[in-house]
Amino acid sequence: MSDVFTTRVLNVASGSSETVVDLTRECEAFLREVAGDRDGLLNVFVPHATAGVALIETGAGSDDDLLAALQSLLPADDRWQHRHGSPGHGRDHVLPAIVPPHATLPVLGGRLELGTWQSVCLVDTNRDNPDRRVRLSFLG
């Protein structure tokens, strides 16, 4: 594979409850292996119809606040046209319109350029699918 573009797939066990999974360490480890000291872009992509990628502070309650906000915006009830799976599962299919399934982030000198409190996170409200893939791609 070209040293200009490198990609890797992470397997993430998100569990059977709504969750925000911090992927920042995995992103940083990937860049240490492939970026050297180059500038470029890291693309984080979740190839699932019911999950997203967010930049958010974790560990201080913001991740729980995000899930609470999503529960308010997208309640797990019977209003959804998409009705297979757990009750209210149709809302999980609307999630990627609010929390997109991708993020493209700057890499400077081989390091992820994030704000002080920003973390790269998988957002997963789908209790029916506990196993997720996340594709990391570096273009340098």
PDB file of N, CA, C and O in Angstrom, residues 68-134:
ATOM      1  N   ALA A  68     -28.236  11.621  26.295  1.00  0.00           N
ATOM      2  CA  ALA A  68     -29.515  12.143  26.795  1.00  0.00           C
ATOM      3  C   ALA A  68     -30.162  13.052  25.748  1.00  0.00           C
ATOM      4  O   ALA A  68     -31.379  12.993  25.529  1.00  0.00           O
ATOM      5  N   ALA A  69     -29.365  13.890  25.092  1.00  0.00           N
ATOM      6  CA  ALA A  69     -29.904  14.770  24.052  1.00  0.00           C
ATOM      7  C   ALA A  69     -30.456  13.953  22.892  1.00  0.00           C
ATOM      8  O   ALA A  69     -31.531  14.265  22.355  1.00  0.00           O
ATOM      9  N   LEU A  70     -29.733  12.897  22.512  1.00  0.00           N
ATOM     10  CA  LEU A  70     -30.211  12.040  21.423  1.00  0.00           C
ATOM     11  C   LEU A  70     -31.494  11.321  21.820  1.00  0.00           C
ATOM     12  O   LEU A  70     -32.393  11.145  20.991  1.00  0.00           O
ATOM     13  N   GLN A  71     -31.604  10.916  23.081  1.00  0.00           N
ATOM     14  CA  GLN A  71     -32.845  10.285  23.545  1.00  0.00           C
ATOM     15  C   GLN A  71     -34.005  11.262  23.478  1.00  0.00           C
ATOM     16  O   GLN A  71     -35.135  10.878  23.168  1.00  0.00           O
ATOM     17  N   SER A  72     -33.741  12.543  23.758  1.00  0.00           N
ATOM     18  CA  SER A  72     -34.801  13.558  23.658  1.00  0.00           C
ATOM     19  C   SER A  72     -35.185  13.828  22.207  1.00  0.00           C
ATOM     20  O   SER A  72     -36.369  13.936  21.884  1.00  0.00           O
ATOM     21  N   LEU A  73     -34.178  13.954  21.342  1.00  0.00           N
ATOM     22  CA  LEU A  73     -34.431  14.220  19.926  1.00  0.00           C
ATOM     23  C   LEU A  73     -35.013  13.018  19.199  1.00  0.00           C
ATOM     24  O   LEU A  73     -35.847  13.169  18.306  1.00  0.00           O
ATOM     25  N   LEU A  74     -34.526  11.840  19.563  1.00  0.00           N
ATOM     26  CA  LEU A  74     -34.883  10.600  18.870  1.00  0.00           C
ATOM     27  C   LEU A  74     -35.378   9.569  19.892  1.00  0.00           C
ATOM     28  O   LEU A  74     -34.688   8.605  20.203  1.00  0.00           O
ATOM     29  N   PRO A  75     -36.576   9.744  20.429  1.00  0.00           N
ATOM     30  CA  PRO A  75     -37.055   8.805  21.441  1.00  0.00           C
ATOM     31  C   PRO A  75     -37.262   7.399  20.872  1.00  0.00           C
ATOM     32  O   PRO A  75     -37.632   7.235  19.722  1.00  0.00           O
ATOM     33  N   ALA A  76     -36.993   6.408  21.702  1.00  0.00           N
ATOM     34  CA  ALA A  76     -37.148   5.005  21.303  1.00  0.00           C
ATOM     35  C   ALA A  76     -38.594   4.581  21.540  1.00  0.00           C
ATOM     36  O   ALA A  76     -38.907   3.875  22.491  1.00  0.00           O
ATOM     37  N   ASP A  77     -39.474   5.046  20.651  1.00  0.00           N
ATOM     38  CA  ASP A  77     -40.881   4.693  20.766  1.00  0.00           C
ATOM     39  C   ASP A  77     -41.394   4.219  19.405  1.00  0.00           C
ATOM     40  O   ASP A  77     -40.613   3.950  18.497  1.00  0.00           O
ATOM     41  N   ASP A  78     -42.699   4.141  19.253  1.00  0.00           N
ATOM     42  CA  ASP A  78     -43.272   3.548  18.043  1.00  0.00           C
ATOM     43  C   ASP A  78     -43.606   4.565  16.942  1.00  0.00           C
ATOM     44  O   ASP A  78     -44.315   4.250  16.010  1.00  0.00           O
ATOM     45  N   ARG A  79     -43.050   5.762  17.004  1.00  0.00           N
ATOM     46  CA  ARG A  79     -43.351   6.783  15.977  1.00  0.00           C
ATOM     47  C   ARG A  79     -42.644   6.534  14.652  1.00  0.00           C
ATOM     48  O   ARG A  79     -42.978   7.107  13.648  1.00  0.00           O
ATOM     49  N   TRP A  80     -41.623   5.682  14.626  1.00  0.00           N
ATOM     50  CA  TRP A  80     -40.746   5.526  13.467  1.00  0.00           C
ATOM     51  C   TRP A  80     -41.332   4.570  12.438  1.00  0.00           C
ATOM     52  O   TRP A  80     -41.884   3.523  12.779  1.00  0.00           O
ATOM     53  N   GLN A  81     -41.208   4.916  11.169  1.00  0.00           N
ATOM     54  CA  GLN A  81     -41.680   4.065  10.075  1.00  0.00           C
ATOM     55  C   GLN A  81     -40.837   2.796   9.961  1.00  0.00           C
ATOM     56  O   GLN A  81     -41.349   1.740   9.613  1.00  0.00           O
ATOM     57  N   HIS A  82     -39.549   2.914  10.221  1.00  0.00           N
ATOM     58  CA  HIS A  82     -38.631   1.774  10.183  1.00  0.00           C
ATOM     59  C   HIS A  82     -38.842   0.998  11.485  1.00  0.00           C
ATOM     60  O   HIS A  82     -38.504   1.480  12.556  1.00  0.00           O
ATOM     61  N   ARG A  83     -39.394  -0.219  11.396  1.00  0.00           N
ATOM     62  CA  ARG A  83     -39.871  -0.877  12.609  1.00  0.00           C
ATOM     63  C   ARG A  83     -39.248  -2.230  12.946  1.00  0.00           C
ATOM     64  O   ARG A  83     -39.687  -2.870  13.882  1.00  0.00           O
ATOM     65  N   HIS A  84     -38.250  -2.698  12.239  1.00  0.00           N
ATOM     66  CA  HIS A  84     -37.679  -3.994  12.649  1.00  0.00           C
ATOM     67  C   HIS A  84     -36.749  -3.794  13.841  1.00  0.00           C
ATOM     68  O   HIS A  84     -36.356  -2.692  14.168  1.00  0.00           O
ATOM     69  N   GLY A  85     -36.389  -4.887  14.512  1.00  0.00           N
ATOM     70  CA  GLY A  85     -35.459  -4.797  15.637  1.00  0.00           C
ATOM     71  C   GLY A  85     -36.158  -4.418  16.931  1.00  0.00           C
ATOM     72  O   GLY A  85     -37.360  -4.573  17.083  1.00  0.00           O
ATOM     73  N   SER A  86     -35.371  -3.912  17.863  1.00  0.00           N
ATOM     74  CA  SER A  86     -35.889  -3.507  19.174  1.00  0.00           C
ATOM     75  C   SER A  86     -36.935  -2.406  19.024  1.00  0.00           C
ATOM     76  O   SER A  86     -36.903  -1.654  18.046  1.00  0.00           O
ATOM     77  N   PRO A  87     -37.822  -2.266  20.008  1.00  0.00           N
ATOM     78  CA  PRO A  87     -38.784  -1.160  19.959  1.00  0.00           C
ATOM     79  C   PRO A  87     -38.054   0.186  19.821  1.00  0.00           C
ATOM     80  O   PRO A  87     -37.097   0.457  20.543  1.00  0.00           O
ATOM     81  N   GLY A  88     -38.515   0.988  18.874  1.00  0.00           N
ATOM     82  CA  GLY A  88     -37.893   2.288  18.653  1.00  0.00           C
ATOM     83  C   GLY A  88     -36.633   2.262  17.820  1.00  0.00           C
ATOM     84  O   GLY A  88     -35.978   3.288  17.643  1.00  0.00           O
ATOM     85  N   HIS A  89     -36.284   1.108  17.268  1.00  0.00           N
ATOM     86  CA  HIS A  89     -35.034   0.967  16.501  1.00  0.00           C
ATOM     87  C   HIS A  89     -34.975   1.895  15.290  1.00  0.00           C
ATOM     88  O   HIS A  89     -33.895   2.277  14.854  1.00  0.00           O
ATOM     89  N   GLY A  90     -36.117   2.309  14.783  1.00  0.00           N
ATOM     90  CA  GLY A  90     -36.129   3.213  13.639  1.00  0.00           C
ATOM     91  C   GLY A  90     -35.353   4.489  13.908  1.00  0.00           C
ATOM     92  O   GLY A  90     -34.736   5.062  13.015  1.00  0.00           O
ATOM     93  N   ARG A  91     -35.335   4.941  15.160  1.00  0.00           N
ATOM     94  CA  ARG A  91     -34.578   6.153  15.506  1.00  0.00           C
ATOM     95  C   ARG A  91     -33.088   5.968  15.267  1.00  0.00           C
ATOM     96  O   ARG A  91     -32.390   6.924  14.937  1.00  0.00           O
ATOM     97  N   ASP A  92     -32.596   4.744  15.437  1.00  0.00           N
ATOM     98  CA  ASP A  92     -31.166   4.479  15.225  1.00  0.00           C
ATOM     99  C   ASP A  92     -30.768   4.750  13.778  1.00  0.00           C
ATOM    100  O   ASP A  92     -29.635   5.127  13.501  1.00  0.00           O
ATOM    101  N   HIS A  93     -31.723   4.555  12.869  1.00  0.00           N
ATOM    102  CA  HIS A  93     -31.451   4.792  11.450  1.00  0.00           C
ATOM    103  C   HIS A  93     -31.490   6.279  11.103  1.00  0.00           C
ATOM    104  O   HIS A  93     -31.018   6.671  10.035  1.00  0.00           O
ATOM    105  N   VAL A  94     -32.031   7.096  11.982  1.00  0.00           N
ATOM    106  CA  VAL A  94     -32.034   8.548  11.785  1.00  0.00           C
ATOM    107  C   VAL A  94     -30.766   9.172  12.384  1.00  0.00           C
ATOM    108  O   VAL A  94     -30.327  10.235  11.957  1.00  0.00           O
ATOM    109  N   LEU A  95     -30.169   8.498  13.343  1.00  0.00           N
ATOM    110  CA  LEU A  95     -28.979   9.013  14.039  1.00  0.00           C
ATOM    111  C   LEU A  95     -27.897   9.552  13.101  1.00  0.00           C
ATOM    112  O   LEU A  95     -27.383  10.655  13.335  1.00  0.00           O
ATOM    113  N   PRO A  96     -27.502   8.843  12.019  1.00  0.00           N
ATOM    114  CA  PRO A  96     -26.409   9.350  11.187  1.00  0.00           C
ATOM    115  C   PRO A  96     -26.704  10.674  10.478  1.00  0.00           C
ATOM    116  O   PRO A  96     -25.785  11.331  10.001  1.00  0.00           O
ATOM    117  N   ALA A  97     -27.972  11.077  10.422  1.00  0.00           N
ATOM    118  CA  ALA A  97     -28.290  12.395   9.871  1.00  0.00           C
ATOM    119  C   ALA A  97     -27.954  13.498  10.874  1.00  0.00           C
ATOM    120  O   ALA A  97     -27.780  14.651  10.487  1.00  0.00           O
ATOM    121  N   ILE A  98     -27.854  13.147  12.150  1.00  0.00           N
ATOM    122  CA  ILE A  98     -27.546  14.109  13.206  1.00  0.00           C
ATOM    123  C   ILE A  98     -26.094  13.979  13.660  1.00  0.00           C
ATOM    124  O   ILE A  98     -25.400  14.973  13.845  1.00  0.00           O
ATOM    125  N   VAL A  99     -25.637  12.752  13.848  1.00  0.00           N
ATOM    126  CA  VAL A  99     -24.240  12.459  14.172  1.00  0.00           C
ATOM    127  C   VAL A  99     -23.696  11.701  12.962  1.00  0.00           C
ATOM    128  O   VAL A  99     -23.954  10.503  12.821  1.00  0.00           O
ATOM    129  N   PRO A 100     -22.976  12.388  12.068  1.00  0.00           N
ATOM    130  CA  PRO A 100     -22.587  11.758  10.806  1.00  0.00           C
ATOM    131  C   PRO A 100     -21.671  10.550  11.013  1.00  0.00           C
ATOM    132  O   PRO A 100     -20.973  10.459  12.027  1.00  0.00           O
ATOM    133  N   PRO A 101     -21.658   9.637  10.053  1.00  0.00           N
ATOM    134  CA  PRO A 101     -20.845   8.424  10.189  1.00  0.00           C
ATOM    135  C   PRO A 101     -19.378   8.633   9.830  1.00  0.00           C
ATOM    136  O   PRO A 101     -18.651   7.670   9.604  1.00  0.00           O
ATOM    137  N   HIS A 102     -18.927   9.880   9.811  1.00  0.00           N
ATOM    138  CA  HIS A 102     -17.538  10.151   9.423  1.00  0.00           C
ATOM    139  C   HIS A 102     -17.043  11.454  10.030  1.00  0.00           C
ATOM    140  O   HIS A 102     -17.840  12.322  10.419  1.00  0.00           O
ATOM    141  N   ALA A 103     -15.730  11.566  10.118  1.00  0.00           N
ATOM    142  CA  ALA A 103     -15.075  12.826  10.483  1.00  0.00           C
ATOM    143  C   ALA A 103     -13.726  12.841   9.777  1.00  0.00           C
ATOM    144  O   ALA A 103     -13.057  11.805   9.680  1.00  0.00           O
ATOM    145  N   THR A 104     -13.333  13.998   9.268  1.00  0.00           N
ATOM    146  CA  THR A 104     -12.012  14.174   8.665  1.00  0.00           C
ATOM    147  C   THR A 104     -11.271  15.194   9.511  1.00  0.00           C
ATOM    148  O   THR A 104     -11.766  16.309   9.720  1.00  0.00           O
ATOM    149  N   LEU A 105     -10.109  14.783  10.004  1.00  0.00           N
ATOM    150  CA  LEU A 105      -9.382  15.558  11.001  1.00  0.00           C
ATOM    151  C   LEU A 105      -7.978  15.889  10.519  1.00  0.00           C
ATOM    152  O   LEU A 105      -7.322  15.057   9.879  1.00  0.00           O
ATOM    153  N   PRO A 106      -7.473  17.075  10.858  1.00  0.00           N
ATOM    154  CA  PRO A 106      -6.121  17.443  10.452  1.00  0.00           C
ATOM    155  C   PRO A 106      -5.064  16.687  11.255  1.00  0.00           C
ATOM    156  O   PRO A 106      -5.225  16.428  12.445  1.00  0.00           O
ATOM    157  N   VAL A 107      -3.981  16.355  10.563  1.00  0.00           N
ATOM    158  CA  VAL A 107      -2.811  15.727  11.182  1.00  0.00           C
ATOM    159  C   VAL A 107      -1.639  16.653  10.877  1.00  0.00           C
ATOM    160  O   VAL A 107      -1.356  16.954   9.718  1.00  0.00           O
ATOM    161  N   LEU A 108      -0.962  17.118  11.918  1.00  0.00           N
ATOM    162  CA  LEU A 108       0.185  18.007  11.758  1.00  0.00           C
ATOM    163  C   LEU A 108       1.404  17.354  12.386  1.00  0.00           C
ATOM    164  O   LEU A 108       1.376  16.983  13.569  1.00  0.00           O
ATOM    165  N   GLY A 109       2.457  17.203  11.592  1.00  0.00           N
ATOM    166  CA  GLY A 109       3.673  16.571  12.105  1.00  0.00           C
ATOM    167  C   GLY A 109       3.430  15.168  12.627  1.00  0.00           C
ATOM    168  O   GLY A 109       4.067  14.732  13.580  1.00  0.00           O
ATOM    169  N   GLY A 110       2.489  14.454  12.015  1.00  0.00           N
ATOM    170  CA  GLY A 110       2.190  13.077  12.410  1.00  0.00           C
ATOM    171  C   GLY A 110       1.267  12.949  13.599  1.00  0.00           C
ATOM    172  O   GLY A 110       0.971  11.839  14.038  1.00  0.00           O
ATOM    173  N   ARG A 111       0.792  14.074  14.121  1.00  0.00           N
ATOM    174  CA  ARG A 111      -0.069  14.043  15.322  1.00  0.00           C
ATOM    175  C   ARG A 111      -1.452  14.592  15.008  1.00  0.00           C
ATOM    176  O   ARG A 111      -1.593  15.569  14.288  1.00  0.00           O
ATOM    177  N   LEU A 112      -2.432  13.971  15.610  1.00  0.00           N
ATOM    178  CA  LEU A 112      -3.814  14.407  15.469  1.00  0.00           C
ATOM    179  C   LEU A 112      -3.965  15.793  16.082  1.00  0.00           C
ATOM    180  O   LEU A 112      -3.543  16.034  17.210  1.00  0.00           O
ATOM    181  N   GLU A 113      -4.525  16.720  15.330  1.00  0.00           N
ATOM    182  CA  GLU A 113      -4.698  18.103  15.785  1.00  0.00           C
ATOM    183  C   GLU A 113      -6.102  18.265  16.354  1.00  0.00           C
ATOM    184  O   GLU A 113      -7.053  18.571  15.631  1.00  0.00           O
ATOM    185  N   LEU A 114      -6.230  18.042  17.660  1.00  0.00           N
ATOM    186  CA  LEU A 114      -7.502  18.184  18.353  1.00  0.00           C
ATOM    187  C   LEU A 114      -7.404  19.312  19.361  1.00  0.00           C
ATOM    188  O   LEU A 114      -6.308  19.631  19.847  1.00  0.00           O
ATOM    189  N   GLY A 115      -8.548  19.879  19.698  1.00  0.00           N
ATOM    190  CA  GLY A 115      -8.595  20.848  20.781  1.00  0.00           C
ATOM    191  C   GLY A 115      -8.350  20.162  22.110  1.00  0.00           C
ATOM    192  O   GLY A 115      -8.420  18.928  22.228  1.00  0.00           O
ATOM    193  N   THR A 116      -8.081  20.942  23.129  1.00  0.00           N
ATOM    194  CA  THR A 116      -7.698  20.422  24.445  1.00  0.00           C
ATOM    195  C   THR A 116      -8.645  19.347  24.949  1.00  0.00           C
ATOM    196  O   THR A 116      -8.213  18.320  25.460  1.00  0.00           O
ATOM    197  N   TRP A 117      -9.933  19.550  24.817  1.00  0.00           N
ATOM    198  CA  TRP A 117     -10.901  18.616  25.395  1.00  0.00           C
ATOM    199  C   TRP A 117     -11.598  17.752  24.360  1.00  0.00           C
ATOM    200  O   TRP A 117     -12.530  17.021  24.697  1.00  0.00           O
ATOM    201  N   GLN A 118     -11.166  17.794  23.111  1.00  0.00           N
ATOM    202  CA  GLN A 118     -11.830  17.007  22.072  1.00  0.00           C
ATOM    203  C   GLN A 118     -11.326  15.571  22.045  1.00  0.00           C
ATOM    204  O   GLN A 118     -10.120  15.329  22.125  1.00  0.00           O
ATOM    205  N   SER A 119     -12.248  14.651  21.889  1.00  0.00           N
ATOM    206  CA  SER A 119     -11.951  13.236  21.678  1.00  0.00           C
ATOM    207  C   SER A 119     -12.720  12.771  20.452  1.00  0.00           C
ATOM    208  O   SER A 119     -13.806  13.275  20.155  1.00  0.00           O
ATOM    209  N   VAL A 120     -12.179  11.779  19.771  1.00  0.00           N
ATOM    210  CA  VAL A 120     -12.826  11.172  18.605  1.00  0.00           C
ATOM    211  C   VAL A 120     -13.637   9.986  19.131  1.00  0.00           C
ATOM    212  O   VAL A 120     -13.068   9.080  19.751  1.00  0.00           O
ATOM    213  N   CYS A 121     -14.951   9.999  18.895  1.00  0.00           N
ATOM    214  CA  CYS A 121     -15.809   8.991  19.515  1.00  0.00           C
ATOM    215  C   CYS A 121     -16.762   8.340  18.527  1.00  0.00           C
ATOM    216  O   CYS A 121     -17.301   8.991  17.631  1.00  0.00           O
ATOM    217  N   LEU A 122     -16.991   7.060  18.735  1.00  0.00           N
ATOM    218  CA  LEU A 122     -18.074   6.319  18.093  1.00  0.00           C
ATOM    219  C   LEU A 122     -19.320   6.547  18.927  1.00  0.00           C
ATOM    220  O   LEU A 122     -19.292   6.396  20.153  1.00  0.00           O
ATOM    221  N   VAL A 123     -20.416   6.934  18.274  1.00  0.00           N
ATOM    222  CA  VAL A 123     -21.698   7.102  18.951  1.00  0.00           C
ATOM    223  C   VAL A 123     -22.614   6.004  18.435  1.00  0.00           C
ATOM    224  O   VAL A 123     -22.869   5.912  17.230  1.00  0.00           O
ATOM    225  N   ASP A 124     -23.072   5.157  19.348  1.00  0.00           N
ATOM    226  CA  ASP A 124     -23.860   3.988  18.956  1.00  0.00           C
ATOM    227  C   ASP A 124     -25.086   3.873  19.856  1.00  0.00           C
ATOM    228  O   ASP A 124     -24.963   3.621  21.047  1.00  0.00           O
ATOM    229  N   THR A 125     -26.261   4.100  19.277  1.00  0.00           N
ATOM    230  CA  THR A 125     -27.513   3.956  20.033  1.00  0.00           C
ATOM    231  C   THR A 125     -28.228   2.643  19.729  1.00  0.00           C
ATOM    232  O   THR A 125     -29.255   2.358  20.322  1.00  0.00           O
ATOM    233  N   ASN A 126     -27.659   1.846  18.831  1.00  0.00           N
ATOM    234  CA  ASN A 126     -28.309   0.613  18.380  1.00  0.00           C
ATOM    235  C   ASN A 126     -27.954  -0.542  19.312  1.00  0.00           C
ATOM    236  O   ASN A 126     -26.862  -1.093  19.246  1.00  0.00           O
ATOM    237  N   ARG A 127     -28.886  -0.922  20.148  1.00  0.00           N
ATOM    238  CA  ARG A 127     -28.657  -2.024  21.092  1.00  0.00           C
ATOM    239  C   ARG A 127     -28.647  -3.387  20.410  1.00  0.00           C
ATOM    240  O   ARG A 127     -28.231  -4.376  20.996  1.00  0.00           O
ATOM    241  N   ASP A 128     -29.115  -3.446  19.152  1.00  0.00           N
ATOM    242  CA  ASP A 128     -29.207  -4.721  18.441  1.00  0.00           C
ATOM    243  C   ASP A 128     -27.900  -5.146  17.781  1.00  0.00           C
ATOM    244  O   ASP A 128     -27.786  -6.275  17.317  1.00  0.00           O
ATOM    245  N   ASN A 129     -26.926  -4.254  17.672  1.00  0.00           N
ATOM    246  CA  ASN A 129     -25.676  -4.568  16.972  1.00  0.00           C
ATOM    247  C   ASN A 129     -24.490  -4.173  17.842  1.00  0.00           C
ATOM    248  O   ASN A 129     -24.027  -3.034  17.780  1.00  0.00           O
ATOM    249  N   PRO A 130     -23.962  -5.099  18.650  1.00  0.00           N
ATOM    250  CA  PRO A 130     -22.880  -4.756  19.575  1.00  0.00           C
ATOM    251  C   PRO A 130     -21.482  -4.759  18.954  1.00  0.00           C
ATOM    252  O   PRO A 130     -20.521  -4.406  19.623  1.00  0.00           O
ATOM    253  N   ASP A 131     -21.361  -5.154  17.701  1.00  0.00           N
ATOM    254  CA  ASP A 131     -20.052  -5.250  17.054  1.00  0.00           C
ATOM    255  C   ASP A 131     -19.980  -4.258  15.906  1.00  0.00           C
ATOM    256  O   ASP A 131     -20.748  -4.347  14.946  1.00  0.00           O
ATOM    257  N   ARG A 132     -19.033  -3.338  16.001  1.00  0.00           N
ATOM    258  CA  ARG A 132     -18.899  -2.281  15.001  1.00  0.00           C
ATOM    259  C   ARG A 132     -17.516  -2.309  14.369  1.00  0.00           C
ATOM    260  O   ARG A 132     -16.542  -2.746  14.989  1.00  0.00           O
ATOM    261  N   ARG A 133     -17.469  -1.804  13.144  1.00  0.00           N
ATOM    262  CA  ARG A 133     -16.190  -1.587  12.460  1.00  0.00           C
ATOM    263  C   ARG A 133     -16.011  -0.095  12.300  1.00  0.00           C
ATOM    264  O   ARG A 133     -16.965   0.628  12.024  1.00  0.00           O
ATOM    265  N   VAL A 134     -14.773   0.351  12.450  1.00  0.00           N
ATOM    266  CA  VAL A 134     -14.432   1.748  12.227  1.00  0.00           C
ATOM    267  C   VAL A 134     -13.216   1.756  11.323  1.00  0.00           C
ATOM    268  O   VAL A 134     -12.196   1.136  11.626  1.00  0.00           O
TER     269      VAL A 134
END
